[in-house]
Amino acid sequence: MPAVSVRDLRKTFQLKQKAAGLRGSLRALWRPSLQELDAVRGISFSMDEGELLGFIGPNGAGKSTTIKILTGILHPSSGEAEVLGRVPWRQRQELAFQIGSVFGQRPQLWYHLPAVDTFYLFGKIYELDDRELKGRIAFLAEAFEIEELLETPVRKLSLGQRMRCEVAASLLHRPRVLLLDEPSIGLDVVAKQRLRATIQRMNDLEGVGVLLTSHDAGDIEALCRRVIIINDGEIVYRDKVSALRRRYLTVKTVDVRYNEQLPPDFALPGVEMVKVGRYGAKMRFDTRVTPVGPVIGGLAAAGSLADVTVSEPSLEEVIGAIYARAESKDG
Amino acid sequence: MGRHIAFVLALWKTNLLSAMEYRVSFLTQMAGMMLNNAIYFVFWIIFFARFEEVNGWDLVDMLFLFGVVATGFGVGTYLFGNAVRLSLLIASGQMDYYLSLPRPVLLHALASRSNASSAGDCAYGLLSFGAAVYFAGAFDILMLLRFGLGCLAAVTVLISFLVLVQSLTFWIGNTNLLTSNAFNAIVTFSLYPITLFDGTAKLLLFTLIPAAFIGALPAEFVRRFDLAQLAQICAGSAIFLFLATFVFYRGLRRYESGSAFQVRT
């Protein structure tokens, strides 16, 4: 049985529309205009126990709404969902003992108190035995490298430190599934890497399944084997991250520099010249059309090479291209 | 039941720890509220210096009234501090936190904050009750029990009323002004002798603005035992508690969350 299963899930919000200015406000007062917004439009997917599943999409794509339905915070407009065999919006309390959640923009640690005080409060909320709780705090403090931070008021922690404490707090009751909504929002590169490492470690150590939403494709690339891309409330891609790379990372960019001057009409068959200078050039080609071998051979034959750099688009650019493709289909 | 009590006690302890981070601010707000209440009572001292009684109520009755009301308000808004900002929590999507944890949402939300100034109300209420007992010249343990029961009824009806009004946020959106007006109305009307009102006004004070259940009724009951009043207090508390819980959870189905950045204090 999958840990999470979602079938044809939909969520529609009603939004009040109002024209600008006083006249618009008065008209809205007398005759409010309501518009329906489909935040989630019939999505279906599943996640296995212990799986690290990436759920990515731009702002307003429906990621957070989906996570909120799966934690029981929101009721869906229609469709079905089960998390660990429970319907979240009907069995919210029962389910909350089995899952953990972290929302990047909604801290659960008490701001003026040290994190350890919230940990003890969570111990009561999750009905943990005092001795068991102490052991668990010690274990998580070591796993997340937060021993030194636990007794510092949360308001004095850096964002990265605070987020590690947040994730540790959500794991106190040994959840089987962790729902992480933008946990790396606002973090610098080093803090992101540490957070990713700790999430990976908890998955290895305890087999906790993670459904991770993020703007940052790097989070998904580092942690997840499978990815779902959502745009405008619909799933536009689902497969392994490696397949995503194979399928979309076929366009290579080459920067080349020579020890001698290049002819002004320098070109290679099947290669798009982006820029040609006197001693170097930048070009792009698709490996499905033009294999790498002949391109490198052609570059070597063109003169005495000083330097060659071959790069591929980042996962972020690939995802951007998938969003753009989905939008152009809609258009 | 025991696990809910342990959970609520842990929440109150965490609130206290949070308040102790800013001791001076806590004590200043507490003292300020005591002074505020004392100044308000001076009006009644001046009034009763000229008139011995008003429709059967004298200064000692007013001391009992202030004792029950201030203690009820103080205890209620100290232990359930979010009762005065529930509409904000609903409108700004802050109920997400309570919905993601395995506890009753309403109880968890209400008990997750303590107001420092409420401790001042509570201390003032106890002093007022002490003064009432002294001037009445009659005290027994049953009066203390009646005072406890009266305050419990005041807390129950006050918090239920605030929850009821603010649950309207689920249907009509922003209720800040309505909440503020409702709060002022219930505070004001609970601090007057009930005998000043009759007919429709009296009916309103038992229904739409249930100030009678917070002030006059329990205050009279504390001063002298009356079985009919005890029944009224218990029935009123149970009805308002049921209504508040029912309407809140009905509204919660319409909750739409939000995406604003938040901080837990």
Short mmCIF file of N, CA and C in Angstrom, two decimals, chain B residues 29-140:
data_model
loop_
_atom_site.label_atom_id
_atom_site.label_comp_id
_atom_site.label_asym_id
_atom_site.label_seq_id
_atom_site.Cartn_x
_atom_site.Cartn_y
_atom_site.Cartn_z
N GLN B 29 2.62 45.52 32.61
CA GLN B 29 1.26 45.38 32.06
C GLN B 29 0.28 44.95 33.14
N MET B 30 0.75 44.07 34.00
CA MET B 30 -0.11 43.57 35.09
C MET B 30 -0.50 44.73 36.03
N ALA B 31 0.50 45.52 36.42
CA ALA B 31 0.24 46.64 37.34
C ALA B 31 -0.65 47.67 36.66
N GLY B 32 -0.41 47.91 35.38
CA GLY B 32 -1.20 48.89 34.62
C GLY B 32 -2.67 48.51 34.61
N MET B 33 -2.96 47.24 34.39
CA MET B 33 -4.36 46.79 34.32
C MET B 33 -5.02 46.89 35.69
N MET B 34 -4.28 46.60 36.77
CA MET B 34 -4.85 46.72 38.13
C MET B 34 -5.24 48.17 38.40
N LEU B 35 -4.35 49.08 38.01
CA LEU B 35 -4.60 50.51 38.21
C LEU B 35 -5.82 50.95 37.41
N ASN B 36 -5.90 50.49 36.18
CA ASN B 36 -7.01 50.83 35.29
C ASN B 36 -8.35 50.42 35.91
N ASN B 37 -8.39 49.19 36.46
CA ASN B 37 -9.63 48.70 37.08
C ASN B 37 -9.97 49.50 38.34
N ALA B 38 -8.93 49.83 39.11
CA ALA B 38 -9.16 50.56 40.36
C ALA B 38 -9.74 51.95 40.06
N ILE B 39 -9.21 52.61 39.02
CA ILE B 39 -9.72 53.94 38.65
C ILE B 39 -11.19 53.84 38.25
N TYR B 40 -11.52 52.79 37.50
CA TYR B 40 -12.91 52.60 37.05
C TYR B 40 -13.84 52.43 38.26
N PHE B 41 -13.34 51.73 39.31
CA PHE B 41 -14.19 51.46 40.47
C PHE B 41 -14.41 52.72 41.32
N VAL B 42 -13.47 53.64 41.22
CA VAL B 42 -13.60 54.91 41.98
C VAL B 42 -14.93 55.57 41.65
N PHE B 43 -15.35 55.47 40.36
CA PHE B 43 -16.63 56.04 39.94
C PHE B 43 -17.78 55.52 40.81
N TRP B 44 -17.77 54.22 41.07
CA TRP B 44 -18.85 53.62 41.87
C TRP B 44 -18.74 54.02 43.33
N ILE B 45 -17.52 54.23 43.84
CA ILE B 45 -17.36 54.69 45.24
C ILE B 45 -17.99 56.08 45.38
N ILE B 46 -17.71 56.95 44.40
CA ILE B 46 -18.27 58.30 44.43
C ILE B 46 -19.80 58.23 44.33
N PHE B 47 -20.28 57.34 43.43
CA PHE B 47 -21.71 57.20 43.22
C PHE B 47 -22.42 56.77 44.50
N PHE B 48 -21.88 55.73 45.15
CA PHE B 48 -22.54 55.20 46.35
C PHE B 48 -22.31 56.08 47.58
N ALA B 49 -21.40 57.03 47.49
CA ALA B 49 -21.25 58.00 48.58
C ALA B 49 -22.46 58.93 48.61
N ARG B 50 -23.11 59.11 47.42
CA ARG B 50 -24.27 60.00 47.34
C ARG B 50 -25.58 59.23 47.45
N PHE B 51 -25.61 58.01 46.83
CA PHE B 51 -26.84 57.18 46.86
C PHE B 51 -26.50 55.88 47.56
N GLU B 52 -27.33 55.50 48.50
CA GLU B 52 -27.00 54.30 49.28
C GLU B 52 -27.07 53.03 48.44
N GLU B 53 -28.09 53.02 47.56
CA GLU B 53 -28.22 51.85 46.70
C GLU B 53 -28.90 52.22 45.38
N VAL B 54 -28.72 51.31 44.38
CA VAL B 54 -29.40 51.53 43.11
C VAL B 54 -30.16 50.24 42.76
N ASN B 55 -31.47 50.36 42.74
CA ASN B 55 -32.36 49.21 42.50
C ASN B 55 -31.95 47.97 43.31
N GLY B 56 -31.64 48.18 44.57
CA GLY B 56 -31.32 47.05 45.46
C GLY B 56 -29.85 46.68 45.51
N TRP B 57 -29.03 47.30 44.71
CA TRP B 57 -27.59 46.98 44.71
C TRP B 57 -26.82 48.04 45.49
N ASP B 58 -25.92 47.60 46.41
CA ASP B 58 -25.10 48.57 47.13
C ASP B 58 -23.62 48.39 46.75
N LEU B 59 -22.76 49.11 47.45
CA LEU B 59 -21.32 49.09 47.10
C LEU B 59 -20.72 47.68 47.27
N VAL B 60 -21.20 46.96 48.29
CA VAL B 60 -20.66 45.60 48.51
C VAL B 60 -21.04 44.69 47.34
N ASP B 61 -22.29 44.86 46.86
CA ASP B 61 -22.68 44.07 45.67
C ASP B 61 -21.75 44.38 44.50
N MET B 62 -21.41 45.68 44.37
CA MET B 62 -20.52 46.07 43.25
C MET B 62 -19.13 45.45 43.43
N LEU B 63 -18.70 45.36 44.71
CA LEU B 63 -17.38 44.72 44.95
C LEU B 63 -17.43 43.24 44.55
N PHE B 64 -18.54 42.57 44.87
CA PHE B 64 -18.70 41.17 44.45
C PHE B 64 -18.71 41.08 42.92
N LEU B 65 -19.46 42.03 42.31
CA LEU B 65 -19.58 42.03 40.85
C LEU B 65 -18.20 42.20 40.20
N PHE B 66 -17.45 43.22 40.64
CA PHE B 66 -16.11 43.45 40.08
C PHE B 66 -15.19 42.26 40.37
N GLY B 67 -15.39 41.64 41.55
CA GLY B 67 -14.57 40.47 41.89
C GLY B 67 -14.76 39.35 40.89
N VAL B 68 -16.04 39.03 40.60
CA VAL B 68 -16.31 37.92 39.68
C VAL B 68 -15.91 38.29 38.25
N VAL B 69 -16.30 39.50 37.81
CA VAL B 69 -16.04 39.88 36.42
C VAL B 69 -14.53 39.98 36.15
N ALA B 70 -13.81 40.71 37.02
CA ALA B 70 -12.37 40.89 36.77
C ALA B 70 -11.63 39.55 36.86
N THR B 71 -12.01 38.72 37.84
CA THR B 71 -11.34 37.41 37.94
C THR B 71 -11.69 36.56 36.72
N GLY B 72 -12.95 36.58 36.32
CA GLY B 72 -13.38 35.79 35.15
C GLY B 72 -12.66 36.25 33.89
N PHE B 73 -12.65 37.57 33.66
CA PHE B 73 -11.96 38.10 32.48
C PHE B 73 -10.47 37.79 32.55
N GLY B 74 -9.91 38.00 33.74
CA GLY B 74 -8.47 37.78 33.90
C GLY B 74 -8.08 36.34 33.64
N VAL B 75 -8.77 35.42 34.33
CA VAL B 75 -8.45 33.99 34.17
C VAL B 75 -8.70 33.57 32.72
N GLY B 76 -9.85 34.00 32.18
CA GLY B 76 -10.22 33.59 30.81
C GLY B 76 -9.22 34.05 29.78
N THR B 77 -8.88 35.33 29.82
CA THR B 77 -8.00 35.85 28.77
C THR B 77 -6.53 35.59 29.08
N TYR B 78 -6.21 35.16 30.31
CA TYR B 78 -4.83 34.74 30.58
C TYR B 78 -4.62 33.29 30.09
N LEU B 79 -5.55 32.42 30.46
CA LEU B 79 -5.38 31.01 30.09
C LEU B 79 -5.75 30.75 28.63
N PHE B 80 -6.66 31.54 28.09
CA PHE B 80 -7.09 31.36 26.69
C PHE B 80 -6.88 32.68 25.93
N GLY B 81 -5.64 33.12 25.93
CA GLY B 81 -5.31 34.46 25.42
C GLY B 81 -5.66 34.67 23.96
N ASN B 82 -5.71 33.60 23.18
CA ASN B 82 -6.04 33.78 21.76
C ASN B 82 -7.53 33.99 21.53
N ALA B 83 -8.33 33.95 22.63
CA ALA B 83 -9.77 34.17 22.48
C ALA B 83 -10.04 35.58 21.96
N VAL B 84 -9.12 36.51 22.19
CA VAL B 84 -9.35 37.88 21.71
C VAL B 84 -8.73 38.12 20.33
N ARG B 85 -8.03 37.12 19.78
CA ARG B 85 -7.45 37.31 18.44
C ARG B 85 -7.72 36.13 17.50
N LEU B 86 -8.81 35.42 17.82
CA LEU B 86 -9.14 34.25 17.01
C LEU B 86 -9.45 34.66 15.56
N SER B 87 -10.14 35.78 15.39
CA SER B 87 -10.50 36.20 14.02
C SER B 87 -9.24 36.47 13.20
N LEU B 88 -8.22 37.04 13.85
CA LEU B 88 -6.95 37.30 13.15
C LEU B 88 -6.30 35.97 12.74
N LEU B 89 -6.32 35.00 13.66
CA LEU B 89 -5.72 33.70 13.36
C LEU B 89 -6.42 33.04 12.17
N ILE B 90 -7.75 33.19 12.14
CA ILE B 90 -8.52 32.56 11.05
C ILE B 90 -8.26 33.30 9.74
N ALA B 91 -8.36 34.63 9.79
CA ALA B 91 -8.26 35.42 8.54
C ALA B 91 -6.86 35.38 7.95
N SER B 92 -5.83 35.24 8.80
CA SER B 92 -4.47 35.29 8.26
C SER B 92 -3.88 33.89 8.05
N GLY B 93 -4.69 32.86 8.17
CA GLY B 93 -4.21 31.51 7.87
C GLY B 93 -3.36 30.90 8.97
N GLN B 94 -3.42 31.47 10.18
CA GLN B 94 -2.57 30.94 11.25
C GLN B 94 -3.15 29.70 11.94
N MET B 95 -4.35 29.27 11.50
CA MET B 95 -4.90 28.04 12.08
C MET B 95 -4.18 26.81 11.53
N ASP B 96 -3.40 26.99 10.47
CA ASP B 96 -2.65 25.86 9.88
C ASP B 96 -1.86 25.10 10.94
N TYR B 97 -1.19 25.87 11.79
CA TYR B 97 -0.33 25.28 12.81
C TYR B 97 -1.13 24.32 13.71
N TYR B 98 -2.29 24.78 14.17
CA TYR B 98 -3.09 23.96 15.09
C TYR B 98 -3.71 22.76 14.36
N LEU B 99 -4.01 22.96 13.08
CA LEU B 99 -4.60 21.87 12.30
C LEU B 99 -3.59 20.79 11.95
N SER B 100 -2.32 21.14 11.99
CA SER B 100 -1.32 20.12 11.61
C SER B 100 -0.85 19.30 12.81
N LEU B 101 -1.35 19.60 13.99
CA LEU B 101 -0.94 18.86 15.19
C LEU B 101 -2.13 18.05 15.75
N PRO B 102 -1.82 16.95 16.42
CA PRO B 102 -2.89 16.01 16.79
C PRO B 102 -3.66 16.39 18.06
N ARG B 103 -4.19 17.59 18.08
CA ARG B 103 -4.92 18.05 19.27
C ARG B 103 -6.19 18.77 18.83
N PRO B 104 -7.20 18.90 19.74
CA PRO B 104 -8.41 19.64 19.36
C PRO B 104 -8.04 21.08 18.98
N VAL B 105 -8.42 21.46 17.78
CA VAL B 105 -7.95 22.73 17.21
C VAL B 105 -8.34 23.93 18.07
N LEU B 106 -9.61 23.98 18.49
CA LEU B 106 -10.09 25.16 19.20
C LEU B 106 -9.38 25.31 20.55
N LEU B 107 -9.31 24.23 21.30
CA LEU B 107 -8.65 24.26 22.61
C LEU B 107 -7.17 24.65 22.45
N HIS B 108 -6.52 24.04 21.46
CA HIS B 108 -5.10 24.30 21.22
C HIS B 108 -4.87 25.77 20.86
N ALA B 109 -5.72 26.27 19.96
CA ALA B 109 -5.55 27.67 19.52
C ALA B 109 -5.79 28.63 20.69
N LEU B 110 -6.86 28.42 21.43
CA LEU B 110 -7.21 29.35 22.52
C LEU B 110 -6.13 29.39 23.60
N ALA B 111 -5.61 28.21 23.96
CA ALA B 111 -4.68 28.13 25.09
C ALA B 111 -3.23 28.40 24.70
N SER B 112 -2.99 28.76 23.45
CA SER B 112 -1.60 28.94 23.01
C SER B 112 -1.05 30.33 23.27
N ARG B 113 -1.77 31.15 23.98
CA ARG B 113 -1.26 32.50 24.26
C ARG B 113 -1.79 32.97 25.61
N SER B 114 -0.98 33.72 26.31
CA SER B 114 -1.41 34.33 27.57
C SER B 114 -1.20 35.83 27.48
N ASN B 115 -2.18 36.59 27.96
CA ASN B 115 -2.02 38.05 27.98
C ASN B 115 -1.53 38.48 29.35
N ALA B 116 -0.41 39.18 29.36
CA ALA B 116 0.16 39.61 30.64
C ALA B 116 -0.80 40.50 31.41
N SER B 117 -1.52 41.40 30.70
CA SER B 117 -2.41 42.33 31.40
C SER B 117 -3.55 41.59 32.09
N SER B 118 -3.88 40.41 31.59
CA SER B 118 -4.97 39.64 32.20
C SER B 118 -4.63 39.21 33.62
N ALA B 119 -3.33 39.01 33.88
CA ALA B 119 -2.92 38.65 35.24
C ALA B 119 -3.28 39.79 36.19
N GLY B 120 -3.21 41.03 35.67
CA GLY B 120 -3.59 42.21 36.47
C GLY B 120 -5.08 42.20 36.77
N ASP B 121 -5.89 41.85 35.77
CA ASP B 121 -7.34 41.73 35.98
C ASP B 121 -7.63 40.71 37.06
N CYS B 122 -6.95 39.58 36.95
CA CYS B 122 -7.17 38.48 37.87
C CYS B 122 -6.82 38.89 39.31
N ALA B 123 -5.66 39.52 39.46
CA ALA B 123 -5.23 39.96 40.80
C ALA B 123 -6.21 40.99 41.36
N TYR B 124 -6.67 41.91 40.49
CA TYR B 124 -7.62 42.93 40.93
C TYR B 124 -8.94 42.27 41.37
N GLY B 125 -9.39 41.28 40.58
CA GLY B 125 -10.64 40.58 40.90
C GLY B 125 -10.58 39.91 42.26
N LEU B 126 -9.44 39.28 42.55
CA LEU B 126 -9.30 38.60 43.84
C LEU B 126 -9.30 39.61 44.98
N LEU B 127 -8.63 40.75 44.76
CA LEU B 127 -8.62 41.80 45.79
C LEU B 127 -10.03 42.33 46.02
N SER B 128 -10.77 42.53 44.92
CA SER B 128 -12.14 43.04 45.02
C SER B 128 -13.03 42.05 45.78
N PHE B 129 -12.85 40.77 45.51
CA PHE B 129 -13.62 39.74 46.21
C PHE B 129 -13.27 39.76 47.70
N GLY B 130 -11.98 39.90 48.00
CA GLY B 130 -11.53 39.98 49.39
C GLY B 130 -12.18 41.17 50.10
N ALA B 131 -12.21 42.31 49.41
CA ALA B 131 -12.81 43.51 50.01
C ALA B 131 -14.30 43.31 50.21
N ALA B 132 -14.96 42.66 49.23
CA ALA B 132 -16.41 42.41 49.34
C ALA B 132 -16.71 41.55 50.56
N VAL B 133 -15.91 40.49 50.74
CA VAL B 133 -16.11 39.60 51.88
C VAL B 133 -15.91 40.37 53.19
N TYR B 134 -14.89 41.22 53.22
CA TYR B 134 -14.58 42.00 54.42
C TYR B 134 -15.75 42.92 54.79
N PHE B 135 -16.24 43.67 53.76
CA PHE B 135 -17.32 44.64 54.06
C PHE B 135 -18.66 43.95 54.28
N ALA B 136 -18.86 42.79 53.68
CA ALA B 136 -20.11 42.05 53.89
C ALA B 136 -20.15 41.47 55.31
N GLY B 137 -18.96 41.23 55.84
CA GLY B 137 -18.86 40.71 57.20
C GLY B 137 -19.34 39.27 57.32
N ALA B 138 -19.42 38.58 56.21
CA ALA B 138 -19.86 37.18 56.26
C ALA B 138 -19.00 36.38 55.31
N PHE B 139 -18.38 35.34 55.83
CA PHE B 139 -17.58 34.49 54.94
C PHE B 139 -17.64 33.06 55.42
N ASP B 140 -17.80 32.16 54.50
CA ASP B 140 -17.63 30.74 54.82
C ASP B 140 -17.06 30.05 53.59
#
